[in-house]
Short mmCIF file of C-alpha atoms and ligand atoms in Angstrom, two decimals:
data_model
loop_
_atom_site.label_atom_id
_atom_site.label_comp_id
_atom_site.label_asym_id
_atom_site.label_seq_id
_atom_site.Cartn_x
_atom_site.Cartn_y
_atom_site.Cartn_z
CA MET A 1 101.36 83.76 89.71
CA LEU A 2 99.17 80.81 88.74
CA GLY A 3 101.24 78.39 90.84
CA TYR A 4 100.83 80.58 93.92
CA ALA A 5 97.07 80.97 93.32
CA LYS A 6 96.76 77.18 93.06
CA TRP A 7 98.68 76.77 96.31
CA TRP A 8 96.41 79.25 98.06
CA LEU A 9 93.19 77.69 96.75
CA GLY A 10 94.43 74.26 97.83
CA SER A 11 95.20 75.66 101.27
CA VAL A 12 91.68 77.12 101.56
CA PHE A 13 90.30 73.64 100.82
CA GLY A 14 92.44 72.01 103.51
CA SER A 15 95.63 71.09 101.64
CA LYS A 16 98.69 71.03 103.89
CA ALA A 17 101.19 71.56 101.04
CA PRO A 18 104.06 73.84 102.08
CA LEU A 19 104.66 77.13 100.25
CA VAL A 20 108.17 77.81 101.58
CA ASN A 21 110.96 75.32 102.11
CA THR A 22 113.41 76.74 104.66
CA LEU A 23 116.69 74.88 104.89
CA ILE A 24 119.00 75.41 107.87
CA ILE A 25 121.96 73.96 106.02
CA HIS A 26 124.42 74.13 108.93
CA TYR A 27 124.96 75.75 112.33
CA GLY A 28 128.46 77.06 111.60
CA CYS A 29 128.99 80.81 111.77
CA ASN A 30 131.87 83.27 111.93
CA LEU A 31 129.88 85.66 114.18
CA ARG A 32 128.41 85.44 117.67
CA CYS A 33 125.47 87.89 117.64
CA ARG A 34 123.98 88.73 121.05
CA HIS A 35 120.46 87.62 120.22
CA CYS A 36 121.28 84.39 118.39
CA SER A 37 121.42 80.97 119.94
CA ILE A 38 121.50 79.03 116.68
CA TYR A 39 125.28 79.01 116.27
CA SER A 40 125.69 77.92 119.90
CA SER A 41 128.48 75.49 120.61
CA GLY A 42 125.79 73.26 122.09
CA ALA A 43 124.28 72.94 118.64
CA GLU A 44 127.67 72.59 116.97
CA ASP A 45 128.63 69.82 119.39
CA ALA A 46 125.25 68.14 119.25
CA GLY A 47 126.22 65.51 116.72
CA LYS A 48 125.29 66.35 113.16
CA ASN A 49 125.61 70.08 112.52
CA LYS A 50 125.54 70.20 108.72
CA LEU A 51 123.47 68.89 105.83
CA SER A 52 125.46 67.37 102.97
CA TYR A 53 124.96 68.49 99.36
CA GLY A 54 123.05 65.26 98.65
CA GLU A 55 120.78 65.75 101.66
CA VAL A 56 119.96 69.32 100.63
CA VAL A 57 119.15 68.30 97.05
CA ASP A 58 116.99 65.37 98.24
CA ASP A 59 115.08 67.73 100.52
CA LEU A 60 114.65 70.36 97.79
CA ARG A 61 113.13 67.64 95.57
CA LEU A 62 110.97 66.22 98.36
CA GLN A 63 109.34 69.53 99.33
CA PHE A 64 109.05 70.71 95.71
CA GLY A 65 107.17 67.46 95.04
CA LYS A 66 104.82 68.33 97.91
CA GLY A 67 104.15 71.77 96.41
CA ALA A 68 106.80 74.17 97.82
CA LYS A 69 107.48 77.09 95.46
CA ILE A 70 110.02 79.12 97.46
CA ALA A 71 113.36 77.86 98.83
CA TYR A 72 115.19 79.80 101.52
CA PHE A 73 118.66 78.88 102.77
CA GLU A 74 119.47 79.72 106.38
CA GLY A 75 122.10 78.87 108.98
CA GLY A 76 124.31 79.47 110.81
CA GLU A 77 125.86 81.47 108.02
CA PRO A 78 124.77 79.96 104.67
CA THR A 79 127.55 81.64 102.66
CA ALA A 80 130.07 79.74 104.82
CA TRP A 81 128.54 76.32 104.05
CA SER A 82 130.54 73.89 101.92
CA ASP A 83 130.54 70.18 101.22
CA GLY A 84 133.09 68.36 99.05
CA GLY A 85 133.77 71.37 96.80
CA LYS A 86 130.12 72.47 96.65
CA ASP A 87 129.04 75.80 98.07
CA LEU A 88 125.86 77.86 98.48
CA GLY A 89 125.99 78.78 94.77
CA ASP A 90 125.61 75.08 93.90
CA LEU A 91 122.59 74.77 96.22
CA ILE A 92 120.92 77.78 94.60
CA LYS A 93 121.61 76.29 91.16
CA ALA A 94 120.10 72.96 92.22
CA ALA A 95 116.97 74.67 93.58
CA LYS A 96 116.58 76.58 90.31
CA GLU A 97 116.95 73.40 88.24
CA ILE A 98 114.38 71.61 90.37
CA GLY A 99 111.91 74.40 89.58
CA TYR A 100 111.57 76.65 92.63
CA LYS A 101 109.97 79.95 91.62
CA ASN A 102 111.86 82.07 94.12
CA ILE A 103 115.14 81.35 95.89
CA GLY A 104 116.73 83.36 98.65
CA TYR A 105 119.01 83.25 101.63
CA THR A 106 119.78 85.30 104.73
CA THR A 107 123.33 86.39 105.38
CA ASN A 108 125.43 88.46 107.76
CA GLY A 109 127.17 89.86 104.66
CA THR A 110 130.73 89.31 105.84
CA ASN A 111 131.69 86.68 103.22
CA GLY A 112 130.44 88.34 100.03
CA PHE A 113 127.29 87.34 98.14
CA PHE A 114 126.36 84.36 95.98
CA THR A 115 124.48 86.09 93.18
CA GLY A 116 122.41 83.28 91.62
CA SER A 117 119.41 83.73 93.92
CA ASP A 118 116.36 85.96 93.39
CA VAL A 119 116.42 87.59 96.80
CA ILE A 120 119.07 88.19 99.47
CA SER A 121 118.12 89.11 102.99
CA VAL A 122 120.92 90.87 104.89
CA SER A 123 120.90 91.16 108.66
CA LEU A 124 121.15 94.74 109.88
CA ASP A 125 120.52 95.42 113.55
CA GLY A 126 121.09 99.15 113.76
CA PRO A 127 123.28 102.04 112.67
CA LYS A 128 127.02 101.19 112.68
CA ASP A 129 127.77 101.40 116.43
CA ILE A 130 124.63 99.59 117.52
CA ASN A 131 124.82 96.97 114.78
CA ASP A 132 128.41 96.23 115.79
CA LEU A 133 127.56 96.11 119.49
CA ILE A 134 125.08 93.35 118.65
CA ARG A 135 126.86 91.63 115.72
CA GLY A 136 130.55 92.32 116.31
CA GLU A 137 133.22 94.92 115.56
CA GLY A 138 133.55 95.83 111.88
CA VAL A 139 130.47 93.89 110.73
CA PHE A 140 128.51 96.97 109.59
CA ASP A 141 131.31 98.24 107.32
CA LYS A 142 131.93 94.78 105.90
CA LEU A 143 128.22 94.34 105.12
CA MET A 144 128.04 97.74 103.41
CA GLU A 145 131.15 96.91 101.38
CA THR A 146 129.63 93.58 100.30
CA ILE A 147 126.43 95.35 99.22
CA SER A 148 128.20 98.11 97.30
CA ASP A 149 130.69 95.74 95.59
CA SER A 150 128.03 93.30 94.49
CA ASP A 151 126.58 93.11 90.99
CA PHE A 152 123.56 91.18 92.28
CA THR A 153 120.49 92.08 90.21
CA GLY A 154 117.70 90.72 92.43
CA SER A 155 116.21 92.34 95.55
CA ILE A 156 118.32 92.84 98.64
CA TYR A 157 116.40 93.65 101.77
CA ALA A 158 117.44 94.21 105.37
CA ASN A 159 116.22 92.13 108.30
CA MET A 160 116.31 93.82 111.70
CA VAL A 161 115.73 91.99 115.00
CA ILE A 162 114.53 94.52 117.56
CA GLN A 163 115.88 93.92 121.07
CA LYS A 164 116.69 96.11 124.08
CA ASP A 165 120.00 97.36 122.63
CA ASN A 166 118.55 98.67 119.36
CA MET A 167 114.92 99.49 120.17
CA ASP A 168 115.68 103.23 120.21
CA TYR A 169 117.38 103.12 116.79
CA ILE A 170 114.51 102.00 114.56
CA GLU A 171 114.30 105.23 112.57
CA GLU A 172 118.08 105.51 112.11
CA THR A 173 118.19 101.95 110.81
CA ALA A 174 115.29 102.57 108.42
CA LYS A 175 117.02 105.74 107.22
CA ALA A 176 120.28 103.86 106.54
CA VAL A 177 118.24 101.47 104.39
CA MET A 178 116.37 104.24 102.60
CA ASP A 179 119.64 106.03 101.81
CA ASN A 180 121.22 102.90 100.34
CA LYS A 181 120.01 102.61 96.75
CA LYS A 182 120.87 98.91 96.60
CA LEU A 183 118.53 98.01 99.46
CA ALA A 184 114.88 97.45 98.56
CA GLY A 185 113.60 97.86 102.10
CA ILE A 186 113.61 96.58 105.65
CA ILE A 187 111.64 93.97 107.56
CA PHE A 188 111.29 94.44 111.31
CA ASN A 189 111.10 91.51 113.73
CA PHE A 190 111.25 91.24 117.48
CA ILE A 191 113.70 88.87 119.10
CA THR A 192 112.21 85.44 119.74
CA PRO A 193 113.75 84.43 123.07
CA PRO A 194 115.99 83.01 124.37
CA PRO A 195 117.76 85.12 125.50
CA TYR A 196 114.83 86.50 127.52
CA GLU A 197 116.68 89.40 129.15
CA ILE A 198 117.02 91.36 125.89
CA ALA A 199 113.42 90.85 124.73
CA LEU A 200 111.07 93.86 124.76
CA THR A 201 108.11 94.10 127.13
CA PRO A 202 104.62 94.13 125.52
CA GLU A 203 104.48 97.93 126.11
CA GLU A 204 107.85 98.44 124.46
CA LYS A 205 106.68 96.35 121.50
CA LYS A 206 103.56 98.49 121.09
CA ALA A 207 105.68 101.66 121.09
CA ALA A 208 108.11 100.17 118.56
CA VAL A 209 105.29 99.10 116.23
CA GLY A 210 103.72 102.56 116.54
CA LYS A 211 107.03 104.06 115.42
CA ILE A 212 107.42 101.62 112.50
CA ARG A 213 103.85 102.32 111.31
CA GLU A 214 104.60 106.06 111.31
CA LEU A 215 107.76 105.45 109.28
CA LYS A 216 105.88 103.29 106.76
CA LYS A 217 103.20 105.96 106.42
CA SER A 218 105.77 108.64 105.79
CA GLY A 219 107.44 106.73 102.97
CA TYR A 220 110.26 104.73 104.58
CA PRO A 221 110.70 101.38 102.77
CA VAL A 222 109.15 99.20 105.49
CA LEU A 223 108.36 95.81 103.96
CA ASN A 224 106.17 94.39 106.74
CA SER A 225 102.58 94.64 105.57
CA LYS A 226 100.31 97.07 107.44
CA ARG A 227 98.31 94.30 109.08
CA GLY A 228 101.47 92.23 109.64
CA LEU A 229 102.85 95.10 111.72
CA GLU A 230 99.74 95.24 113.89
CA LEU A 231 100.05 91.49 114.50
CA LEU A 232 103.69 91.87 115.56
CA THR A 233 102.48 93.04 118.99
CA GLU A 234 100.57 89.76 119.51
CA GLU A 235 103.06 87.56 121.32
CA ASP A 236 101.63 84.07 121.67
CA TRP A 237 101.52 82.29 118.30
CA SER A 238 101.45 78.75 119.67
CA LYS A 239 97.80 78.32 118.62
CA LYS A 240 97.78 80.60 115.55
CA CYS A 241 101.04 79.73 113.82
CA PRO A 242 100.29 78.87 110.18
CA TYR A 243 102.34 75.70 110.63
CA HIS A 244 102.03 74.14 107.23
CA VAL A 245 102.96 77.25 105.16
CA THR A 246 106.65 76.69 105.76
CA VAL A 247 108.57 73.53 106.40
CA PHE A 248 112.08 73.54 107.88
CA ILE A 249 114.84 71.01 107.61
CA ILE A 250 117.60 71.31 110.23
CA PRO A 251 121.14 69.90 110.15
CA ASP A 252 120.22 66.59 111.82
CA GLY A 253 117.88 65.97 108.87
CA SER A 254 114.63 66.34 110.83
CA HIS A 255 111.66 68.32 109.47
CA HIS A 256 109.65 70.91 111.40
CA ASN A 257 106.46 72.61 110.28
CA GLY A 258 106.13 76.28 111.22
CA CYS A 259 109.61 76.56 112.68
CA PRO A 260 112.02 74.42 114.73
CA MET A 261 110.77 76.22 117.88
CA HIS A 262 107.28 74.80 117.38
CA ASP A 263 105.79 73.78 120.74
CA THR A 264 108.56 75.35 122.81
CA PRO A 265 108.11 78.30 125.23
CA SER A 266 109.57 80.56 122.47
CA CYS A 267 106.27 80.21 120.56
CA LYS A 268 104.60 82.24 123.32
CA GLN A 269 106.87 85.20 122.54
CA CYS A 270 107.26 84.77 118.80
CA GLY A 271 108.84 87.82 117.16
CA PHE A 272 109.19 86.57 113.59
CA ALA A 273 107.56 88.91 111.06
CA ALA A 274 107.31 86.09 108.52
CA VAL A 275 104.92 84.18 110.79
CA ARG A 276 102.45 87.10 110.63
CA GLU A 277 102.82 87.50 106.87
CA TYR A 278 102.37 83.75 106.25
CA TYR A 279 99.29 83.80 108.50
CA LEU A 280 97.79 86.68 106.49
CA ILE A 281 98.66 85.09 103.15
CA LYS A 282 97.00 81.85 104.23
CA ARG A 283 93.88 83.81 105.22
CA GLY A 284 93.80 85.47 101.79
CA ASN A 285 94.56 89.02 102.97
CA ILE A 286 94.77 90.72 99.57
CA SER A 287 96.92 93.71 100.56
CA THR A 288 99.46 91.47 102.30
CA ILE A 289 99.55 89.10 99.31
CA SER A 290 100.19 91.95 96.89
CA GLU A 291 102.78 93.67 99.13
CA MET A 292 104.67 90.42 99.73
CA SER A 293 104.46 88.96 96.23
CA SER A 294 106.00 92.03 94.62
CA ILE A 295 109.23 91.24 96.49
CA PHE A 296 109.26 87.59 97.40
CA ALA A 297 107.17 85.63 94.95
CA MET A 298 108.77 86.23 91.57
CA SER A 299 111.99 84.96 90.07
CA LYS A 300 114.39 87.47 88.51
CA LYS A 301 115.07 85.02 85.64
C1 LIG B 1 119.86 82.75 112.20
S1 LIG B 1 120.34 83.98 111.04
C2 LIG B 1 121.09 83.02 109.75
C3 LIG B 1 121.61 83.87 108.63
C4 LIG B 1 122.83 84.72 108.90
N1 LIG B 1 123.78 84.11 109.73
C5 LIG B 1 122.46 86.10 109.38
O1 LIG B 1 122.74 86.45 110.51
O2 LIG B 1 121.87 86.82 108.58
C6 LIG B 1 118.81 84.47 110.25
C7 LIG B 1 118.16 85.67 110.88
O3 LIG B 1 117.64 85.28 112.15
C8 LIG B 1 117.85 86.35 113.04
N2 LIG B 1 117.83 85.85 114.41
C9 LIG B 1 118.82 85.25 115.10
N3 LIG B 1 118.43 84.97 116.36
C10 LIG B 1 117.16 85.42 116.47
C11 LIG B 1 116.21 85.43 117.52
N4 LIG B 1 116.51 84.94 118.72
N5 LIG B 1 114.99 85.98 117.28
C12 LIG B 1 114.69 86.49 116.07
N6 LIG B 1 115.54 86.49 115.02
C13 LIG B 1 116.76 85.96 115.23
C14 LIG B 1 119.20 86.91 112.61
O4 LIG B 1 119.40 88.22 113.09
C15 LIG B 1 119.11 86.83 111.11
O5 LIG B 1 118.56 88.02 110.57
S1 LIG B 2 125.52 85.85 111.91
FE1 LIG B 2 123.50 84.85 111.90
S2 LIG B 2 123.84 82.72 112.57
FE2 LIG B 2 125.72 83.92 113.01
S3 LIG B 2 125.49 84.48 115.13
FE3 LIG B 2 124.68 86.17 113.91
S4 LIG B 2 122.47 85.76 113.66
FE4 LIG B 2 123.44 83.87 114.40
#
C-alpha cells in the first residue's frame, strides 16, 4: 500500500506521475461488437495496428520508471495478440518482472484466459440473448465456458457497457454475475460515442444509475463506488478528466494521457466508469480508495 500512498501524496503536491499504464497492444479482434469502433477496419488499415513485444516492454519500463504501479492490457482483443512467438502471457510476465504491483487485461473471453495476471476484466453486455445481440452469436456461452474452465486464482470481474439495446437488462446482468461464483462483481459504464445513435439520453442515464444504486444497496456485487455511480450521470469530462492518472500507448506507439479520445467530442459524453473512479482517487475520496483498492490495487502473488 505504501507505493500507492506515495503516488497519491505526490499527486496532491502536483506530481504528474501516472498510476495506471494502459496498453492498447493491437486493434485486431475476432468480434465486431455494436458499440465498439476500436477494431474498425479504418484503424486496422491505418498503418501500424500492433505494438511489437519489444515496444511493449520498452513502454512498460518507461512508465514504471515514471511511477506507474498498475499495467492494463487492452485491444482489440489482447488474448489474440502475438509477436514472433510471444503472446499475452509473455507481456504479463514482463510486467511482473519489471515490478508492476497489479496487472490486468480486458477480454471478450472467447479465446480462453492467460492466468498470470492479478485481475481479468471480462466484457458482459447483458443476459445471453442481449449480450449476443451486441457481441455476436454464441459469445455468451463461450465466455461462460472460459470462466468455468479456468483455474485463474485472481479476481475476475464483469464490465458492462450500457447502451440502448441493454439498458433494460441491468438487473438481469447483475444477477447473472451474482449467481456466478467465479465473478467478483460488475462495473457499469455507459457507451462513449461514437456510435451516437445507441447512446442513452441524460434522462435514461439518470434512471439507469438509480437502478444500479438500488442494486448495490440491496447487495448485488456492483463494483462502481457509490460516488462514482453518481458521477456517471455527469457527461462532459473534457475539463474534469484526471488526465495524468492513466497513460495510454496505442498501436502506432503514441502516448495519450487520460485516454486516446482526449480532446475529441467523445469527451463531452464520456461513459467510462474508470474516469470517475480515477478522479475520486486523485481527490483522496477515502471510500472510493478503499472500495477500489480491495480489488484492483493488490497483486495475488
Ligand atoms: C475495447 S475492449 C478491448 C478488450 C476486449 N476486446 C473486450 O471486448 O473485452 C475494452 C472494453 O471497452 C468496451 N468498449 C468498447 N467500445 C466502447 C465504447 N464505445 N464506449 C465504452 N466502452 C466501450 C468494451 O465493451 C470492453 O469492455
Ligand atoms: S471484443 Fe472488444 S475490441 Fe472486439 S469488437 Fe468487441 S469490444 Fe471491440
